[in-house]
JSON list of C-alpha atoms and ligand atoms in Angstrom, two decimals:
[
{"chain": "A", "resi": 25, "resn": "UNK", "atom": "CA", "xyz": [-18.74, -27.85, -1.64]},
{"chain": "A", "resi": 26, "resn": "UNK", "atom": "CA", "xyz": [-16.87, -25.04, -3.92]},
{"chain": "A", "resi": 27, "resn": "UNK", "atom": "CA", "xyz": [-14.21, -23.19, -1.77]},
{"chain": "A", "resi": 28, "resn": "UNK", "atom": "CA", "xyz": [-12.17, -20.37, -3.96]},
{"chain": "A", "resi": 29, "resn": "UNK", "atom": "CA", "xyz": [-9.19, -19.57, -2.32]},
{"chain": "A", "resi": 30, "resn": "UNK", "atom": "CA", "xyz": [-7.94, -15.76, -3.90]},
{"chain": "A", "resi": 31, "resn": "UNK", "atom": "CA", "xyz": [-4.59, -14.66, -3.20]},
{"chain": "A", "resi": 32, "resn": "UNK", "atom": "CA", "xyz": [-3.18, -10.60, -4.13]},
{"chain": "A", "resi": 33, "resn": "UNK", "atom": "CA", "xyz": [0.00, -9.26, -5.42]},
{"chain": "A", "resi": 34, "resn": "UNK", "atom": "CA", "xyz": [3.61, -10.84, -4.09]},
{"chain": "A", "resi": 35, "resn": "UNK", "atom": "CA", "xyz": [2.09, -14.09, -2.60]},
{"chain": "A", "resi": 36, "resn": "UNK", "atom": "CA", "xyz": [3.05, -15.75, -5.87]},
{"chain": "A", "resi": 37, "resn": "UNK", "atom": "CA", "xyz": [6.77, -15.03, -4.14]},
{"chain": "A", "resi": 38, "resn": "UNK", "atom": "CA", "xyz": [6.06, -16.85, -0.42]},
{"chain": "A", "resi": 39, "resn": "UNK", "atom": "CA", "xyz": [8.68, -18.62, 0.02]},
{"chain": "A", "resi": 40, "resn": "UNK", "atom": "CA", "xyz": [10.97, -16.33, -1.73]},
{"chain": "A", "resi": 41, "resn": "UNK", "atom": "CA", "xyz": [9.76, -13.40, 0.34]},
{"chain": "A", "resi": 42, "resn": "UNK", "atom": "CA", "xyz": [10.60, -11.96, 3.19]},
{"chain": "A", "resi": 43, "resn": "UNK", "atom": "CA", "xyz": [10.95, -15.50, 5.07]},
{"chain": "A", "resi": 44, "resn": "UNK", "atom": "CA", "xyz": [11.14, -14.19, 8.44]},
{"chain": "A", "resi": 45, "resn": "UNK", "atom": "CA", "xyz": [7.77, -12.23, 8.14]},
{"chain": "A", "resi": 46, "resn": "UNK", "atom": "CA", "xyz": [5.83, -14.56, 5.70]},
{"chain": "A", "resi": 47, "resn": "UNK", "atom": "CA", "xyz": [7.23, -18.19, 6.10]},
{"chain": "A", "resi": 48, "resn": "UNK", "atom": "CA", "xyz": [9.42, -20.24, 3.72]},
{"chain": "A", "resi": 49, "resn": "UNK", "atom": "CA", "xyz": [6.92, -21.98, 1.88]},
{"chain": "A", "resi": 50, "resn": "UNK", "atom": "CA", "xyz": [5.93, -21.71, -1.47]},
{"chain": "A", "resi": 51, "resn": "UNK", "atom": "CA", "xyz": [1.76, -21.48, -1.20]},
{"chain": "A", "resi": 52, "resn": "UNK", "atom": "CA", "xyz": [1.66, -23.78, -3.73]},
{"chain": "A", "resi": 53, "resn": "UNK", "atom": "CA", "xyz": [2.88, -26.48, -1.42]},
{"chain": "A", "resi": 54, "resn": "UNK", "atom": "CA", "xyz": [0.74, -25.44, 1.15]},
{"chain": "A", "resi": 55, "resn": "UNK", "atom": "CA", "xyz": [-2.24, -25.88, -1.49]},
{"chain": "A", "resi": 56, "resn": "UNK", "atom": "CA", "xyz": [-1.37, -29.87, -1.71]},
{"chain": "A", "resi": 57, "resn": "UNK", "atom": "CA", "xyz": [-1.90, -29.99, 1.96]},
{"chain": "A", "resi": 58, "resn": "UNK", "atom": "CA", "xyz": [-4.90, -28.21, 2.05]},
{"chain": "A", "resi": 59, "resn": "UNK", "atom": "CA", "xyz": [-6.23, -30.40, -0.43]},
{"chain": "A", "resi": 60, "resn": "UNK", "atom": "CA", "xyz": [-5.35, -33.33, 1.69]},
{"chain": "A", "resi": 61, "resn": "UNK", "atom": "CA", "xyz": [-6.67, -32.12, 4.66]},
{"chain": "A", "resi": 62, "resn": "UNK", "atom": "CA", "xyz": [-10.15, -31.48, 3.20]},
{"chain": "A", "resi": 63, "resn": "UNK", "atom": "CA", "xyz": [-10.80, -34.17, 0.45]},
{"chain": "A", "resi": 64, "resn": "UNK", "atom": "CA", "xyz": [-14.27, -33.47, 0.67]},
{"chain": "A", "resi": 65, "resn": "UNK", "atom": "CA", "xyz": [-13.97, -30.27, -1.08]},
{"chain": "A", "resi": 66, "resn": "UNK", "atom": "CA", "xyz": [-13.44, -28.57, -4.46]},
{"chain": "A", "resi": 67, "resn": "UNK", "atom": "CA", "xyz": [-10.82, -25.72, -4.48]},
{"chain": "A", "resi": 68, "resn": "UNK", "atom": "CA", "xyz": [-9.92, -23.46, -6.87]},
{"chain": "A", "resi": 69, "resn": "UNK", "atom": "CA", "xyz": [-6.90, -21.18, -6.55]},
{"chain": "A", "resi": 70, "resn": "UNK", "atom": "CA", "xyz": [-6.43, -18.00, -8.02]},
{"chain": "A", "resi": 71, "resn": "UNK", "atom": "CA", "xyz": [-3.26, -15.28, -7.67]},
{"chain": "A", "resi": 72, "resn": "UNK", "atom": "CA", "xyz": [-2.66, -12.43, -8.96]},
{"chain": "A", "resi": 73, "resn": "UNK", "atom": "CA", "xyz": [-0.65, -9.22, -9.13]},
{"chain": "A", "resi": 74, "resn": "UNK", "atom": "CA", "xyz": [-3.40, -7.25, -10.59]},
{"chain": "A", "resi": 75, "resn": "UNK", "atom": "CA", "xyz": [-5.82, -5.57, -9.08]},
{"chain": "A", "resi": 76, "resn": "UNK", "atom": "CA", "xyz": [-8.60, -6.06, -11.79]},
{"chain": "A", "resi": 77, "resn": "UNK", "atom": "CA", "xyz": [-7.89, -9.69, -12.40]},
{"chain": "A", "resi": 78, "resn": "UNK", "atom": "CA", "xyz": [-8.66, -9.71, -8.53]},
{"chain": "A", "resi": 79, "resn": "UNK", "atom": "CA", "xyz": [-11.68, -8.13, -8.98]},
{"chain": "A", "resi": 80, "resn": "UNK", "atom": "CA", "xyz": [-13.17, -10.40, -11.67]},
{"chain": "A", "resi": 81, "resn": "UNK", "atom": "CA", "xyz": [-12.15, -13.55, -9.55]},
{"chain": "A", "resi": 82, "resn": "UNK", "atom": "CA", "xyz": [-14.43, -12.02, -6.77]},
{"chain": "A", "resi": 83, "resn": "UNK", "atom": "CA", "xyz": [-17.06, -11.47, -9.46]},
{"chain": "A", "resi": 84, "resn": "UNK", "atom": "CA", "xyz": [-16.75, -14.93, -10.85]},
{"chain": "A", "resi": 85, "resn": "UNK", "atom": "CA", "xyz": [-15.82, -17.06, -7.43]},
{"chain": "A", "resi": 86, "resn": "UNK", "atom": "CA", "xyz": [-18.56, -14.78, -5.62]},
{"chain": "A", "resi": 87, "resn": "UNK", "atom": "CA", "xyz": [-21.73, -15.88, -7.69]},
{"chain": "A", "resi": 88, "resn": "UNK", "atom": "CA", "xyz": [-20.22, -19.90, -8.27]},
{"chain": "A", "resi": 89, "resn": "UNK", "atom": "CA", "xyz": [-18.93, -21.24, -4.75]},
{"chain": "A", "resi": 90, "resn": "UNK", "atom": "CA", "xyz": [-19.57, -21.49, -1.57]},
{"chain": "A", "resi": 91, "resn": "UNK", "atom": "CA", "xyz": [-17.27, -19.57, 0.02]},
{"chain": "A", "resi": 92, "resn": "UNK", "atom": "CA", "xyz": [-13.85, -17.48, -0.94]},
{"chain": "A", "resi": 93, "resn": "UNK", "atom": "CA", "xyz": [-10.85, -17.33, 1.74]},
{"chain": "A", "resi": 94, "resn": "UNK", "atom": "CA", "xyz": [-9.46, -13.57, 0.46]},
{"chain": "A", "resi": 95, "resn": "UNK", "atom": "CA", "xyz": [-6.19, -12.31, 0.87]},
{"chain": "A", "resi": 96, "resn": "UNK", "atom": "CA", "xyz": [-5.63, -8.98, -0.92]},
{"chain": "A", "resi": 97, "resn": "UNK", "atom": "CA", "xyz": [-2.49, -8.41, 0.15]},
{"chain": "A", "resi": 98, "resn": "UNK", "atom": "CA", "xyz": [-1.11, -4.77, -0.33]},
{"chain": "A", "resi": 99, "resn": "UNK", "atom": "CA", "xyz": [-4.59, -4.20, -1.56]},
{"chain": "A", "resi": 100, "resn": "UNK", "atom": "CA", "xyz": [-6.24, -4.86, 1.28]},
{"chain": "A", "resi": 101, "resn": "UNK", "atom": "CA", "xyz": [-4.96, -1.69, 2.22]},
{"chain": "A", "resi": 102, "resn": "UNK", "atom": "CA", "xyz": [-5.61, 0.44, -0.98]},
{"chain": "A", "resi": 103, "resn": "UNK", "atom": "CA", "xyz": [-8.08, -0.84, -3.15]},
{"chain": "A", "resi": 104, "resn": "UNK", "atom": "CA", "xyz": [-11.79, -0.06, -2.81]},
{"chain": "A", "resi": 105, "resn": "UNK", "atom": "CA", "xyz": [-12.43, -1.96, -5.96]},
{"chain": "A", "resi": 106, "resn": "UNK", "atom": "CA", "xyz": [-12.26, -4.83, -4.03]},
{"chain": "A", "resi": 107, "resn": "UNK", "atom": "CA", "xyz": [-13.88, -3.96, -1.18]},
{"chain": "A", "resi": 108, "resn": "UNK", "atom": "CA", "xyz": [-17.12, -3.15, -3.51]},
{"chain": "A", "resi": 109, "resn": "UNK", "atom": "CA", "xyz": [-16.79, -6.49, -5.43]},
{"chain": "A", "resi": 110, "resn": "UNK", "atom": "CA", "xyz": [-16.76, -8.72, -1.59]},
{"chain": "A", "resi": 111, "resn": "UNK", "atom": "CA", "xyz": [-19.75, -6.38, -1.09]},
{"chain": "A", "resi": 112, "resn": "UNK", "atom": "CA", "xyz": [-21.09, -7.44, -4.11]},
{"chain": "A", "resi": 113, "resn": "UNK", "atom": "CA", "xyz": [-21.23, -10.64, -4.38]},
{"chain": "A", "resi": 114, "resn": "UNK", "atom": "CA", "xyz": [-22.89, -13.90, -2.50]},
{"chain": "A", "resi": 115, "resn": "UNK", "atom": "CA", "xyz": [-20.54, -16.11, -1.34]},
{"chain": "A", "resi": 116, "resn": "UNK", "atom": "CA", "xyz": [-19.29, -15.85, 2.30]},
{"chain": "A", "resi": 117, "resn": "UNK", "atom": "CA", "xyz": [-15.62, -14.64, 2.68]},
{"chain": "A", "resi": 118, "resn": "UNK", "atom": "CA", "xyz": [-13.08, -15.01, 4.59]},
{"chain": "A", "resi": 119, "resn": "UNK", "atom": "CA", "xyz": [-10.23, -12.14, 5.06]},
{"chain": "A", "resi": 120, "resn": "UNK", "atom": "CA", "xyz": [-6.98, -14.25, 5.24]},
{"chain": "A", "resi": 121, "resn": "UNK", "atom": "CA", "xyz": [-3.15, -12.67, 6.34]},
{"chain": "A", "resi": 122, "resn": "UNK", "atom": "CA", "xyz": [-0.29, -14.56, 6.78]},
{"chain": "A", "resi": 123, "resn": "UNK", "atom": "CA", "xyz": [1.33, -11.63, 9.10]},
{"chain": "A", "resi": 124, "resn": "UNK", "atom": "CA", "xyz": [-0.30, -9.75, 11.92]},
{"chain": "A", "resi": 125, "resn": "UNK", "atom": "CA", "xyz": [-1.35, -6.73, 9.85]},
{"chain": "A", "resi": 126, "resn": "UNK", "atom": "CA", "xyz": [-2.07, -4.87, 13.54]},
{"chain": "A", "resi": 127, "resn": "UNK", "atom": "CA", "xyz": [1.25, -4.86, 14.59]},
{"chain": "A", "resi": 128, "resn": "UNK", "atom": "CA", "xyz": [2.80, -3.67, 11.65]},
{"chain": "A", "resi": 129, "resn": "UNK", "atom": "CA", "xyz": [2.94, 0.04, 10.04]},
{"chain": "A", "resi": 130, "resn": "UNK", "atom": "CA", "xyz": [0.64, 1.81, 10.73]},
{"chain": "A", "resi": 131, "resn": "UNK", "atom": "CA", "xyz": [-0.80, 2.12, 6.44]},
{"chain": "A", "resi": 132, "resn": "UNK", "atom": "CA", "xyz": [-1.86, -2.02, 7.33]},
{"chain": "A", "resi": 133, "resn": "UNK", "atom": "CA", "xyz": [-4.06, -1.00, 9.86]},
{"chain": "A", "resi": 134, "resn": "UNK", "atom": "CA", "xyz": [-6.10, -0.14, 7.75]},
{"chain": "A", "resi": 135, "resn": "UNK", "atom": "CA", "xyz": [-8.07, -2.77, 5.48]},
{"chain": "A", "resi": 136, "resn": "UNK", "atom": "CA", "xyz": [-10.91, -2.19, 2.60]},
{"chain": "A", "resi": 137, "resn": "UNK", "atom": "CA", "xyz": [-12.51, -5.64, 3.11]},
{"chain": "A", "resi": 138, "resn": "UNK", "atom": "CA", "xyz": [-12.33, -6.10, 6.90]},
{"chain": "A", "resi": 139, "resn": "UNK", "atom": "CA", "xyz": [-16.08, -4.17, 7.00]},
{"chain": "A", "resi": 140, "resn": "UNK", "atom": "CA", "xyz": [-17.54, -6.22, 4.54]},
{"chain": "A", "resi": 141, "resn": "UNK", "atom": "CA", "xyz": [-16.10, -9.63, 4.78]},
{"chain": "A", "resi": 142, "resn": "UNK", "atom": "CA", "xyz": [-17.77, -12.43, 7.06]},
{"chain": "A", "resi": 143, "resn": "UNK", "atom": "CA", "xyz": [-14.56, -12.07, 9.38]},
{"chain": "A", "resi": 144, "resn": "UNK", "atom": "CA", "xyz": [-11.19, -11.90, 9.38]},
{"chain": "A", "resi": 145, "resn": "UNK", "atom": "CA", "xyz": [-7.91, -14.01, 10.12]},
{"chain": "A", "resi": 146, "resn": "UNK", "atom": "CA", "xyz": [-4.33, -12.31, 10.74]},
{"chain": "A", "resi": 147, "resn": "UNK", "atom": "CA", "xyz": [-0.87, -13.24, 12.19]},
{"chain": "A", "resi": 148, "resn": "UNK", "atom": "CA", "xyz": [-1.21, -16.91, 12.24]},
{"chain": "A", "resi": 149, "resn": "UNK", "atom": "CA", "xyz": [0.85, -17.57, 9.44]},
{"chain": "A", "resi": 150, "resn": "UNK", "atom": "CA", "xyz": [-0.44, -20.06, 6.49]},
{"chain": "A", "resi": 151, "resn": "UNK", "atom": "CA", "xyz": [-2.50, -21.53, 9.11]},
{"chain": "A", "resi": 152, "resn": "UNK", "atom": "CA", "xyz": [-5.01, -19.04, 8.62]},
{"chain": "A", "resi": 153, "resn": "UNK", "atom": "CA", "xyz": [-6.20, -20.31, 5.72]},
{"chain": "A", "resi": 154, "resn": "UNK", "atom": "CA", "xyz": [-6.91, -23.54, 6.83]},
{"chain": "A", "resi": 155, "resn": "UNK", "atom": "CA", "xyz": [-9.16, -22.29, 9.88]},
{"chain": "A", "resi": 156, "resn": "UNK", "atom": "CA", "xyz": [-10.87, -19.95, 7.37]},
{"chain": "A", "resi": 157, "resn": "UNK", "atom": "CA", "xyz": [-12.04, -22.91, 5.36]},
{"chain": "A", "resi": 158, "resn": "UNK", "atom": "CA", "xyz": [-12.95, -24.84, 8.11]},
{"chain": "A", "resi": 159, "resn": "UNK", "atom": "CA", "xyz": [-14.87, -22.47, 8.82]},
{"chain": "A", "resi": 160, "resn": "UNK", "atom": "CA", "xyz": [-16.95, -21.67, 5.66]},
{"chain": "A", "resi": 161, "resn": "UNK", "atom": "CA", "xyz": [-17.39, -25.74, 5.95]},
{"chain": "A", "resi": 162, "resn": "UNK", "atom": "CA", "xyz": [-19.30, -25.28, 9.03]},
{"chain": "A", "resi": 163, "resn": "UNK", "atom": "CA", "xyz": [-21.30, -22.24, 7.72]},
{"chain": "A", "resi": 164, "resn": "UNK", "atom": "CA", "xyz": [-22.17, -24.72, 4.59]},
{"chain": "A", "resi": 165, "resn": "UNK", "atom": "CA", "xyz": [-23.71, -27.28, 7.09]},
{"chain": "B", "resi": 211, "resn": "DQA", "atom": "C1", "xyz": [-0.35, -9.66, 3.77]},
{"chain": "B", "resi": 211, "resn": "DQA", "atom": "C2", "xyz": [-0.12, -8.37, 4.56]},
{"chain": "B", "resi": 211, "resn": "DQA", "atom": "C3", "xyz": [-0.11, -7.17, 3.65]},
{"chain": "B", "resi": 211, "resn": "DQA", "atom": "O1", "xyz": [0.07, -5.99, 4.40]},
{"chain": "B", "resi": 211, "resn": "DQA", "atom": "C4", "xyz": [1.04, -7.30, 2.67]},
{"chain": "B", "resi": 211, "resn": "DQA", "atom": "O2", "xyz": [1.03, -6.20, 1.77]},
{"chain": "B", "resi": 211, "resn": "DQA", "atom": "C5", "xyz": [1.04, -8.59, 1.95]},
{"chain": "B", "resi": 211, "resn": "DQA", "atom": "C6", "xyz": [0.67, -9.80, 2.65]},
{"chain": "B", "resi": 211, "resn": "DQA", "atom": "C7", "xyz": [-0.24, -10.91, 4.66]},
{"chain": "B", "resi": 211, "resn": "DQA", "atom": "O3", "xyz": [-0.70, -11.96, 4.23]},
{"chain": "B", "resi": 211, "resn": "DQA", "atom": "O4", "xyz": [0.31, -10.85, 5.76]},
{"chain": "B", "resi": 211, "resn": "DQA", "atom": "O5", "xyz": [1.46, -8.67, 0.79]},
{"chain": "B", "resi": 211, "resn": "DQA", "atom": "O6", "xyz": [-1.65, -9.64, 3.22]}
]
């Protein structure tokens, strides 16, 4: 099983960034233990600070895995580029954030791909990504 994991603009700084909100760890490190924790599968990461290159890693990821675990970042919140390409495409996916975008300003309430995603994870930190790929696993089955 394919599982793309696609991460938006400033997550290449977790770690870096805004520790108290986001955590202290690089997501890179978090990526070995993901890998660990589900041998069975074949991820592919992807990050980037443009909105476009997003885009054509939905495109690509969306029509060649089994599932994508999304987190736009500041797009989520401003980009309906990607909300057309998660419409777009085939693969199930997962809306990840690290923080709870609900209790925050008010401009994260609102998200893009929360209407056209499978479902959505928020608030429980780098965590989240592991119970969104669990899940796609048992959607797979
Ligand atoms: C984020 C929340 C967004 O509002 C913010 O712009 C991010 C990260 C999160 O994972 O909590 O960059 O998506």
């Amino acid at each position: 099983m394919k599982i793309a994991i696609i991460n938006g603009p400033n997550l290449n700084l977790l770690g870096k960034r805004e520790p108290s909100i986001y955590g202290n760890q690089p997501f890179e490190m978090y990526m070995e233990k993901l890998i660990a924790q589900f041998p069975q599968i074949e991820f592919t990461y992807f990050q980037s600070n443009v909105e476009g290159e997003i885009v054509n890693a939905i495109q690509q990821y969306g029509f060649s895995t089994d599932g994508i675990v999304l987190n736009p970042a500041a797009y989520t919140h401003t980009s309906v580029a990607i909300g057309d390409a998660v419409a777009a495409i085939t693969a199930p996916v997962v809306e990840v954030h690290i923080s709870n975008v609900r209790g925050r300003e008010e401009f994260r309430k609102l998200s893009y791909v929360s209407g056209v995603v499978d479902g959505s994870i928020a608030g429980l930190g780098l965590m989240g990504y592991e119970l969104a790929v669990q899940w796609l696993i048992n959607q797979h089955k």
